[in-house]
XYZ file of C-alpha atoms in Angstrom:
628
model
C 9.237 -0.157 -26.169
C 10.978 -3.355 -27.229
C 9.083 -5.722 -29.529
C 10.132 -8.646 -27.344
C 7.930 -7.649 -24.388
C 4.747 -9.059 -25.886
C 4.479 -12.822 -25.466
C 3.045 -14.972 -28.190
C -0.637 -15.959 -27.871
C -0.455 -18.807 -30.359
C -1.005 -21.545 -27.786
C -4.008 -19.934 -26.085
C -7.442 -21.124 -27.049
C -9.837 -18.169 -27.411
C -12.803 -17.927 -25.067
C -11.384 -20.613 -22.785
C -10.614 -20.528 -19.085
C -7.063 -21.845 -18.668
C -5.408 -23.407 -15.691
C -4.113 -20.165 -14.230
C -7.624 -18.715 -14.562
C -9.003 -21.228 -12.068
C -6.622 -19.886 -9.424
C -8.294 -16.522 -9.790
C -11.749 -17.947 -9.077
C -13.259 -18.727 -5.692
C -12.665 -22.271 -4.475
C -16.402 -22.927 -4.526
C -16.594 -21.839 -8.170
C -13.717 -24.193 -9.028
C -15.610 -27.058 -7.400
C -18.620 -26.240 -9.558
C -16.500 -26.585 -12.684
C -14.855 -29.774 -11.385
C -17.345 -31.910 -9.454
C -14.587 -34.411 -8.663
C -13.083 -31.755 -6.367
C -16.285 -31.233 -4.407
C -15.022 -32.874 -1.235
C -11.431 -31.643 -1.511
C -10.467 -29.007 1.083
C -7.978 -27.242 -1.169
C -8.916 -27.814 -4.814
C -6.226 -25.480 -6.202
C -3.425 -27.582 -4.761
C -4.880 -30.486 -6.755
C -5.123 -28.296 -9.863
C -1.377 -27.623 -9.745
C -0.777 -31.296 -10.459
C -3.261 -31.521 -13.325
C -2.181 -31.098 -16.941
C -3.029 -27.702 -18.354
C -4.889 -29.028 -21.410
C -7.338 -30.895 -19.166
C -8.413 -27.653 -17.489
C -9.501 -25.607 -20.485
C -13.155 -24.778 -19.976
C -15.289 -22.846 -22.422
C -16.554 -19.687 -20.767
C -19.705 -19.942 -22.879
C -20.521 -23.157 -20.999
C -20.027 -21.706 -17.532
C -23.792 -21.885 -16.803
C -23.806 -18.442 -15.114
C -21.273 -19.538 -12.512
C -19.073 -16.569 -13.299
C -21.662 -13.809 -12.779
C -19.741 -12.119 -9.981
C -16.784 -11.507 -12.339
C -18.613 -9.220 -14.789
C -18.327 -9.512 -18.562
C -16.076 -12.009 -20.313
C -13.750 -9.167 -21.255
C -13.521 -8.011 -17.595
C -12.793 -11.511 -16.392
C -10.112 -12.004 -19.035
C -8.565 -8.629 -18.197
C -8.496 -9.391 -14.474
C -7.004 -12.851 -14.995
C -4.297 -11.280 -17.188
C -3.401 -8.865 -14.386
C -3.462 -11.622 -11.768
C -1.325 -14.157 -13.632
C 1.353 -11.793 -14.989
C 4.260 -12.128 -12.564
C 7.752 -13.671 -12.749
C 7.756 -17.390 -11.944
C 4.055 -17.899 -12.510
C 4.599 -21.214 -14.280
C 5.964 -22.605 -11.013
C 3.109 -21.099 -8.998
C 0.423 -22.528 -11.295
C 2.143 -25.842 -11.940
C 2.900 -25.080 -15.592
C 6.558 -26.080 -15.628
C 6.287 -27.892 -18.973
C 4.282 -25.176 -20.701
C 5.599 -22.180 -22.672
C 5.709 -18.885 -20.824
C 2.375 -17.056 -20.787
C 3.553 -13.874 -19.104
C 4.633 -10.522 -20.532
C 8.012 -9.286 -19.234
C 7.553 -6.301 -16.920
C 9.737 -3.218 -17.040
C 10.470 -1.633 -13.672
C 12.026 1.757 -12.936
C 14.805 2.866 -10.632
C 13.698 5.003 -7.708
C 16.666 7.320 -8.263
C 16.447 8.230 -11.934
C 13.628 6.200 -13.550
C 16.189 4.040 -15.376
C 14.625 0.880 -16.806
C 15.240 -2.484 -15.148
C 13.953 -6.022 -15.711
C 13.931 -8.964 -13.338
C 16.341 -11.649 -14.565
C 13.797 -14.509 -14.943
C 11.864 -12.377 -17.449
C 14.882 -12.385 -19.769
C 14.127 -16.040 -20.492
C 10.584 -15.040 -21.513
C 12.233 -12.600 -23.949
C 14.250 -15.550 -25.326
C 10.982 -17.336 -26.036
C 9.532 -14.231 -27.691
C 12.625 -13.954 -29.868
C 12.157 -17.507 -31.126
C 8.636 -16.676 -32.339
C 10.153 -14.004 -34.616
C 12.754 -16.265 -36.235
C 12.275 -17.188 -39.918
C 11.002 -20.572 -41.052
C 8.268 -22.886 -39.867
C 7.696 -25.232 -36.928
C 8.470 -22.445 -34.478
C 5.943 -23.730 -31.952
C 7.577 -27.170 -32.160
C 10.922 -25.526 -31.495
C 9.539 -23.525 -28.539
C 8.085 -26.663 -26.939
C 11.491 -28.330 -27.136
C 13.397 -25.268 -25.916
C 11.115 -24.333 -22.994
C 12.471 -27.006 -20.588
C 15.974 -25.655 -21.128
C 14.835 -22.068 -20.559
C 13.040 -22.944 -17.345
C 16.009 -24.918 -16.071
C 18.286 -21.917 -16.604
C 15.516 -19.695 -15.304
C 15.592 -21.587 -11.984
C 19.222 -20.591 -11.341
C 18.347 -16.868 -11.192
C 15.000 -17.356 -9.435
C 16.754 -18.322 -6.224
C 17.411 -14.614 -5.713
C 15.304 -11.651 -6.773
C 17.762 -9.801 -8.975
C 17.285 -7.093 -11.586
C 19.428 -5.993 -14.493
C 19.305 -2.820 -16.603
C 16.973 -3.153 -19.549
C 19.137 -2.113 -22.471
C 16.985 -2.290 -25.634
C 19.991 -1.886 -27.906
C 21.717 -4.832 -26.219
C 18.556 -6.961 -26.506
C 18.293 -6.181 -30.208
C 21.955 -7.161 -30.680
C 21.297 -10.512 -28.976
C 18.356 -11.153 -31.304
C 20.422 -10.144 -34.314
C 23.113 -12.651 -33.298
C 20.479 -15.358 -32.794
C 18.840 -14.585 -36.152
C 22.162 -14.658 -38.035
C 23.164 -18.017 -36.568
C 19.660 -19.464 -37.033
C 19.583 -18.521 -40.708
C 22.751 -20.507 -41.285
C 21.087 -23.736 -40.084
C 17.967 -23.474 -42.234
C 18.161 -26.251 -44.814
C 17.895 -25.332 -48.524
C 14.916 -26.788 -50.343
C 16.969 -29.533 -52.074
C 18.545 -30.601 -48.800
C 15.153 -30.552 -47.109
C 13.825 -32.878 -49.788
C 16.863 -35.160 -49.552
C 16.736 -35.099 -45.772
C 13.034 -35.851 -45.769
C 13.492 -38.767 -48.177
C 16.407 -40.264 -46.288
C 14.799 -39.827 -42.913
C 11.567 -41.336 -44.170
C 13.462 -44.229 -45.677
C 15.844 -44.960 -42.838
C 14.015 -43.847 -39.741
C 10.379 -43.964 -40.841
C 9.826 -40.811 -38.784
C 8.018 -37.612 -39.850
C 10.645 -35.370 -41.537
C 9.142 -32.209 -40.020
C 9.597 -33.605 -36.540
C 13.217 -34.536 -37.199
C 13.935 -31.112 -38.716
C 12.248 -29.416 -35.793
C 14.378 -31.446 -33.411
C 17.526 -30.486 -35.295
C 16.628 -26.804 -35.398
C 15.682 -26.832 -31.713
C 19.060 -28.374 -30.892
C 20.750 -25.596 -32.843
C 18.682 -22.953 -31.022
C 19.735 -24.478 -27.693
C 23.355 -24.209 -28.747
C 22.856 -20.558 -29.732
C 21.160 -19.819 -26.396
C 23.951 -21.481 -24.450
C 26.483 -19.278 -26.240
C 24.477 -16.116 -25.582
C 24.088 -16.947 -21.885
C 27.812 -17.646 -21.539
C 28.633 -14.344 -23.294
C 26.302 -12.347 -21.017
C 26.685 -13.729 -17.494
C 25.621 -10.436 -15.904
C 22.187 -10.822 -17.479
C 21.470 -14.544 -17.254
C 23.413 -15.731 -14.191
C 23.186 -14.792 -10.511
C 25.207 -11.781 -9.410
C 28.725 -12.754 -8.395
C 30.271 -11.609 -5.123
C 32.978 -9.689 -6.984
C 30.471 -7.959 -9.250
C 30.794 -4.176 -9.578
C 27.118 -3.827 -10.412
C 25.005 -2.364 -7.565
C 22.808 -4.624 -5.481
C 19.151 -4.258 -6.499
C 16.415 -4.074 -3.885
C 12.683 -3.868 -4.426
C 10.820 -0.882 -3.033
C 7.188 -1.991 -2.842
C 4.691 0.756 -3.613
C 1.080 0.582 -2.487
C -0.679 3.897 -2.830
C 1.463 6.416 -0.947
C 3.276 3.679 0.994
C 6.893 2.790 0.120
C 8.483 -0.118 1.974
C 10.937 -2.968 1.656
C 10.969 -6.583 2.808
C 13.194 -7.016 5.859
C 14.450 -10.385 4.685
C 15.735 -8.879 1.439
C 17.542 -6.105 3.306
C 19.056 -8.669 5.639
C 20.430 -10.637 2.712
C 21.583 -7.665 0.620
C 23.034 -5.411 3.322
C 24.175 -8.185 5.682
C 22.113 -6.364 8.284
C 21.137 -7.972 11.537
C 17.396 -7.600 11.634
C 14.852 -9.411 13.726
C 13.129 -11.744 11.276
C 9.853 -13.505 12.043
C 7.946 -16.235 10.233
C 5.846 -13.495 8.715
C 7.534 -11.367 6.091
C 7.961 -8.068 7.864
C 8.511 -4.775 6.104
C 10.465 -1.622 6.855
C 9.725 1.805 5.433
C 11.974 3.278 2.772
C 12.532 6.353 4.950
C 13.861 4.150 7.771
C 16.196 2.266 5.413
C 17.660 5.465 3.992
C 18.138 6.812 7.495
C 19.741 3.772 9.150
C 21.639 1.869 6.443
C 24.534 2.515 4.106
C 22.862 2.419 0.665
C 25.699 3.705 -1.528
C 25.916 0.535 -3.610
C 22.171 -0.116 -3.642
C 19.864 0.465 -6.594
C 16.286 0.717 -5.362
C 13.750 -0.651 -7.859
C 10.148 0.537 -7.717
C 7.901 -2.551 -7.451
C 4.189 -1.669 -7.468
C 1.733 -3.966 -5.664
C -0.636 -5.176 -8.405
C -4.212 -6.262 -7.835
C -6.955 -7.571 -10.057
C -10.484 -6.924 -8.823
C -10.819 -10.141 -6.800
C -7.235 -11.161 -6.059
C -3.773 -9.661 -5.565
C -1.018 -10.637 -7.960
C 1.411 -13.018 -6.216
C 4.885 -11.633 -5.518
C 7.927 -13.906 -5.953
C 10.227 -14.061 -2.925
C 13.512 -15.781 -2.271
C 14.896 -15.990 1.243
C 17.960 -17.855 2.435
C 15.773 -20.416 4.179
C 13.103 -21.023 1.519
C 13.813 -19.820 -2.031
C 11.275 -19.790 -4.842
C 8.143 -18.874 -2.876
C 5.351 -16.383 -3.386
C 3.550 -13.981 -1.112
C 0.900 -11.280 -0.922
C 0.271 -8.559 1.622
C -1.498 -9.741 4.777
C -4.392 -7.350 4.090
C -4.890 -8.919 0.638
C -4.998 -12.371 2.201
C -7.548 -11.037 4.698
C -9.896 -9.696 2.003
C -9.540 -12.846 -0.124
C -10.515 -14.948 2.913
C -13.661 -12.851 3.422
C -14.582 -13.104 -0.238
C -14.374 -16.891 0.016
C -16.378 -16.788 3.218
C -19.164 -14.437 2.101
C -19.596 -15.226 -1.602
C -18.068 -18.711 -1.801
C -19.189 -20.757 1.178
C -21.971 -18.231 2.093
C -21.075 -18.717 5.747
C -23.106 -15.797 7.139
C -26.265 -17.065 5.424
C -26.312 -19.984 7.837
C -28.635 -19.939 10.817
C -27.280 -19.757 14.350
C -23.683 -18.992 13.447
C -21.238 -17.320 15.813
C -19.345 -14.412 14.271
C -16.628 -14.781 16.896
C -15.672 -18.120 15.358
C -14.347 -16.123 12.438
C -12.222 -14.055 14.816
C -10.768 -17.226 16.338
C -9.712 -18.477 12.912
C -8.201 -15.133 11.880
C -6.339 -14.614 15.136
C -4.563 -17.935 14.528
C -3.422 -16.794 11.062
C -2.919 -13.034 11.328
C -1.052 -11.077 13.938
C -3.912 -8.707 14.573
C -1.885 -6.373 16.789
C 0.843 -5.792 14.186
C 1.031 -2.058 13.441
C 3.209 -2.311 10.310
C 2.535 -3.782 6.894
C 3.676 -7.353 6.376
C 3.432 -10.126 3.794
C 2.125 -13.692 4.100
C 3.255 -16.599 2.004
C 0.656 -17.771 -0.496
C -0.907 -20.818 1.110
C -4.283 -22.048 -0.060
C -4.445 -24.497 2.834
C -4.334 -21.713 5.421
C -8.113 -21.277 5.549
C -9.236 -24.240 3.451
C -10.368 -26.437 6.345
C -12.538 -23.743 7.944
C -14.020 -22.542 4.673
C -14.701 -26.082 3.482
C -16.463 -26.934 6.747
C -18.462 -23.694 6.621
C -19.975 -24.347 3.193
C -23.699 -23.745 3.121
C -25.089 -25.812 0.231
C -28.655 -24.875 1.077
C -28.002 -21.134 1.013
C -29.799 -19.023 -1.553
C -27.891 -17.564 -4.461
C -27.718 -13.861 -5.273
C -30.316 -13.108 -7.923
C -29.603 -11.340 -11.191
C -29.978 -7.600 -11.413
C -32.548 -6.209 -13.818
C -31.523 -4.939 -17.241
C -31.914 -1.350 -16.022
C -29.854 -1.945 -12.887
C -30.823 -2.221 -9.252
C -31.850 0.379 -6.670
C -31.001 0.831 -3.022
C -34.287 -0.796 -2.083
C -33.443 -3.725 -4.378
C -30.209 -4.141 -2.450
C -31.993 -4.147 0.890
C -34.503 -6.670 -0.434
C -31.670 -8.894 -1.651
C -30.008 -8.830 1.780
C -33.283 -9.980 3.331
C -33.816 -12.601 0.587
C -30.400 -14.109 1.331
C -31.200 -14.415 5.039
C -28.436 -12.027 6.073
C -30.799 -9.896 8.155
C -31.079 -12.850 10.513
C -27.339 -12.991 11.210
C -26.908 -9.217 10.988
C -30.149 -7.382 11.856
C -28.262 -4.094 11.310
C -26.971 -4.997 7.829
C -29.509 -2.852 5.947
C -28.195 0.189 7.819
C -24.980 -0.119 5.804
C -26.785 -0.600 2.499
C -26.982 3.095 1.560
C -23.303 3.975 1.990
C -22.251 0.727 0.290
C -24.686 1.353 -2.567
C -23.245 4.835 -3.160
C -19.674 3.453 -3.311
C -20.656 0.587 -5.642
C -22.431 3.075 -7.917
C -19.252 5.218 -8.090
C -17.158 2.240 -9.168
C -19.508 0.660 -11.719
C -17.997 -0.126 -15.155
C -21.192 0.253 -17.184
C -23.950 2.805 -17.321
C -26.197 0.757 -15.025
C -25.473 -1.415 -12.034
C -25.111 -5.069 -13.025
C -25.242 -8.395 -11.235
C -21.492 -8.295 -10.536
C -22.048 -4.979 -8.745
C -24.786 -6.591 -6.682
C -22.292 -9.256 -5.589
C -19.895 -6.495 -4.506
C -22.590 -4.713 -2.530
C -23.687 -7.867 -0.698
C -20.080 -8.710 0.139
C -19.246 -5.262 1.535
C -22.428 -5.002 3.579
C -21.401 -8.224 5.353
C -17.842 -7.005 5.756
C -19.016 -3.764 7.417
C -21.103 -5.779 9.895
C -18.231 -8.090 10.853
C -15.727 -5.251 11.284
C -18.103 -3.234 13.461
C -18.787 -6.279 15.628
C -15.121 -7.199 15.965
C -13.118 -4.027 16.765
C -9.826 -6.011 16.798
C -10.344 -6.874 13.108
C -11.303 -3.290 12.319
C -8.089 -2.059 13.953
C -6.092 -4.674 11.999
C -7.598 -3.482 8.726
C -6.700 0.085 9.680
C -3.103 -0.773 10.612
C -2.677 -2.617 7.322
C -3.936 0.417 5.346
C -7.066 -1.357 4.118
C -9.926 0.875 5.335
C -10.401 2.592 1.976
C -10.997 -0.787 0.342
C -14.120 -1.492 2.444
C -17.024 0.342 0.839
C -18.686 2.715 3.292
C -16.535 1.808 6.292
C -16.434 4.525 8.934
C -13.046 4.310 10.613
C -12.545 6.573 13.623
C -8.785 6.101 13.472
C -8.710 7.201 9.825
C -10.844 10.221 10.678
C -8.507 11.142 13.523
C -5.491 10.685 11.290
C -7.176 12.771 8.613
C -7.779 15.586 11.084
C -4.209 15.298 12.310
C -2.964 15.240 8.742
C -5.017 18.313 7.898
C -3.685 20.091 10.979
C -0.156 19.063 10.088
C -0.711 20.316 6.559
C -1.985 23.651 7.901
C 0.974 23.799 10.254
C 3.325 22.983 7.386
C 1.764 25.734 5.300
C 2.126 28.237 8.156
C 5.726 27.138 8.778
C 6.465 27.545 5.092
C 4.879 30.986 5.021
C 6.857 31.955 8.135
C 10.063 30.681 6.576
C 9.312 32.667 3.423
C 8.660 35.781 5.498
C 11.946 35.278 7.335
C 13.754 34.936 4.045
C 12.056 38.065 2.677
C 12.819 39.969 5.908
C 16.456 38.893 5.785
C 16.647 39.992 2.159
C 15.239 43.432 3.088
C 17.755 43.704 5.946
C 20.602 42.879 3.590
C 19.359 45.426 1.029
C 19.039 48.090 3.762
C 22.541 47.259 5.007
C 23.899 47.585 1.488
C 22.147 50.901 1.025
C 23.504 52.129 4.384
C 27.031 51.281 3.241
C 26.451 53.110 -0.023
C 25.112 56.160 1.862
C 28.149 56.134 4.159
C 30.463 56.023 1.155
C 28.613 58.902 -0.472
C 28.760 60.915 2.739
C 32.512 60.319 3.039
C 32.981 61.284 -0.613
C 30.877 64.384 -0.093
C 32.950 65.310 2.965
C 36.170 64.958 1.000
C 34.741 67.147 -1.768
C 33.595 69.734 0.766
C 37.092 69.939 2.280
C 38.602 70.210 -1.166
C 36.146 72.976 -2.137
C 36.948 74.912 1.023
C 40.674 74.579 0.288
C 40.110 75.730 -3.261
C 38.030 78.693 -2.093
C 40.789 79.773 0.296
C 43.368 79.566 -2.447
C 41.125 81.397 -4.863
C 40.624 84.195 -2.319
C 44.349 84.400 -1.789
C 44.956 84.596 -5.509
C 42.252 87.206 -5.927
C 43.744 89.323 -3.148
C 47.177 89.073 -4.673
C 45.876 90.087 -8.076
C 44.010 93.016 -6.585
C 47.071 94.231 -4.689
C 49.476 93.891 -7.570
C 50.297 97.196 -9.342
C 51.634 97.581 -12.807
C 53.064 100.927 -13.948
C 51.652 101.319 -17.397
C 51.350 104.684 -19.106
C 48.635 105.223 -21.642
C 50.225 104.554 -25.025
C 53.752 104.454 -23.603
C 55.394 101.592 -21.705
C 58.191 102.283 -19.313
C 61.141 100.253 -20.338
C 62.433 100.301 -16.809
C 59.134 98.974 -15.391
C 58.749 96.353 -18.052
C 62.201 95.102 -17.596
C 61.616 94.845 -13.850
C 58.252 92.885 -14.128
C 58.628 89.376 -12.814
C 56.250 86.351 -13.124
C 55.189 84.602 -9.872
C 54.563 80.830 -9.388
C 51.052 80.544 -7.891
C 52.005 77.374 -6.054
C 55.053 78.482 -4.099
C 54.253 82.197 -4.516
C 57.877 82.867 -5.519
C 59.038 84.591 -8.655
C 60.100 82.575 -11.668
C 63.513 83.358 -13.062
C 62.955 82.713 -16.736
C 66.570 82.091 -17.468
C 67.348 79.875 -14.480
C 64.137 78.008 -13.490
C 62.477 75.142 -15.366
C 58.773 75.873 -15.820
C 55.507 74.158 -16.748
C 52.743 76.083 -18.546
C 49.005 75.332 -18.094
C 47.581 74.532 -21.553
C 44.359 76.380 -20.746
C 45.248 79.611 -18.945
C 48.909 79.660 -20.032
C 50.010 80.314 -16.447
C 53.553 79.155 -15.632
C 54.769 77.259 -12.568
C 58.005 75.913 -11.297
C 58.400 72.362 -12.574
C 59.195 71.072 -9.101
C 56.206 72.862 -7.629
C 53.922 71.530 -10.332
C 55.121 67.945 -9.811
C 54.565 68.176 -6.055
C 51.145 69.745 -6.649
C 50.064 66.926 -8.988
C 50.808 64.351 -6.320
C 47.695 65.509 -4.502
C 45.757 67.424 -7.157
C 44.803 67.105 -10.802
C 43.694 70.692 -11.609
C 45.561 73.875 -12.310
C 45.610 76.114 -9.175
C 44.751 79.088 -11.345
C 41.940 77.942 -13.657
C 41.115 74.436 -12.274
C 41.773 72.946 -15.692
C 43.527 69.572 -16.000
C 47.287 69.800 -15.848
C 49.469 67.404 -17.845
C 51.096 64.702 -15.682
C 54.862 64.313 -15.580
């Protein structure tokens, strides 16, 4: 992996909660850290306008206000997951700050080829600067960052990817390093420059040198960007590179954003205010995707919040969204653990349904996104704050039991609002125990258990919400939830799987049967050929037997007059040789003959040639005759 994918940590203060960290926390927790925001409906919108350095808070001084987030390491890890997305500086109001994200490598759906979103290339530029020789690199970065983010904005208007070519990235750094080395001042010139600057300008020499080197770096970056427009500029209309589209992956779900398909494929789709999705299967079936490169884009979630996803539509570029189901769960976390709404006396659970029905399209059967908007629920949550509500107590050092959980639900007053809440305690307790990070259940696990017990109660009381959670594929995220629709789908899935197995077995049997039929057919053909060959041999044998009998009879009937010891000259002179083929005598002086090399029998040449047209053996001894 490239060395430029790890961002520098030199500007982070250890053990401090930075600005982006506050966006991960509940609104009520943020108010506790910043009392001046106590009466503000949406504190995080105010935080965006605050300077980052004014929001660093030591975690050691949190006064146990972060108990629900686990250990310091867990909180830090979750914040890192949450804040690491392209364009986060805009989302968190950190436009003047150096990049704090790590570039993310994505893979092509087709062949796992590496891709990177174009805005992350500017983060790589920043990482390259930290590896350049010489000092004052942080000073240079602070001066270069505004330029990087300005150029960054030009490619953030569209969500585009480019192939991540490590060799090409290294070549860019090599070019930057070579040019940068040429501008480093020798020691004598540094001394002279420092003296002259101090004398004439009365300004710190290091600052002036940093300014000069930063200006040189800017010039180098401008040249690199101009030399590589395919990487650092928006895709041109005449570009031969394929259009890149994100395929969002959440568990076994693969889907695309309709608005992105509409822009990329010039497709006429019905677009609503919500960000609708369409399954990958449907896209491949209904659209021409020859010049499309699908990029796998996993939905990322920290424990308490989903990572925002940058979006750019024709109407409103440079926005962020999360799945509707993530927004739903974040709302309930604010409601149950933040404002402690259900710990109030005489509340009406249906008021929650009224609020949600105004925000979510509860009858939507497909996944969809919602734009990140902290003000969406802020008014209701702010008005539902229960300052007099009891806090969740700490778990013991050896953990907590099921009975401890039931006691805590009663202690918090939740049995008043939900008399049935303790009925869900056991299944929730089992699920929390499965997911615990340490050997024993801790206070953060107790927070989870209390939250999910309340969530089970609300969903069982409001079937419309339960159906919404099911349609948005969120049932498995509610500890202990018994969803009849999921159970029915599971049974149907199991039956379909069994049917698929049977169909596959049947198909395999058909293939095997067809193979056997083909083998039998081949064997039948071979048998027929053998039978025909055998018939031809039988006919030939019969013919040969007839000829042999004829020859035998002729030999038996032939008479030679031979006296014992004396040969009759007259008889010998009259003895003539017969051709066995034409059965006529051979005139030795007149006829041309052929002799069998084995039995020495002689035949008329013409007869032998005609014989060899249909036979290969001698008619007398069945030996091979020479061919003429």
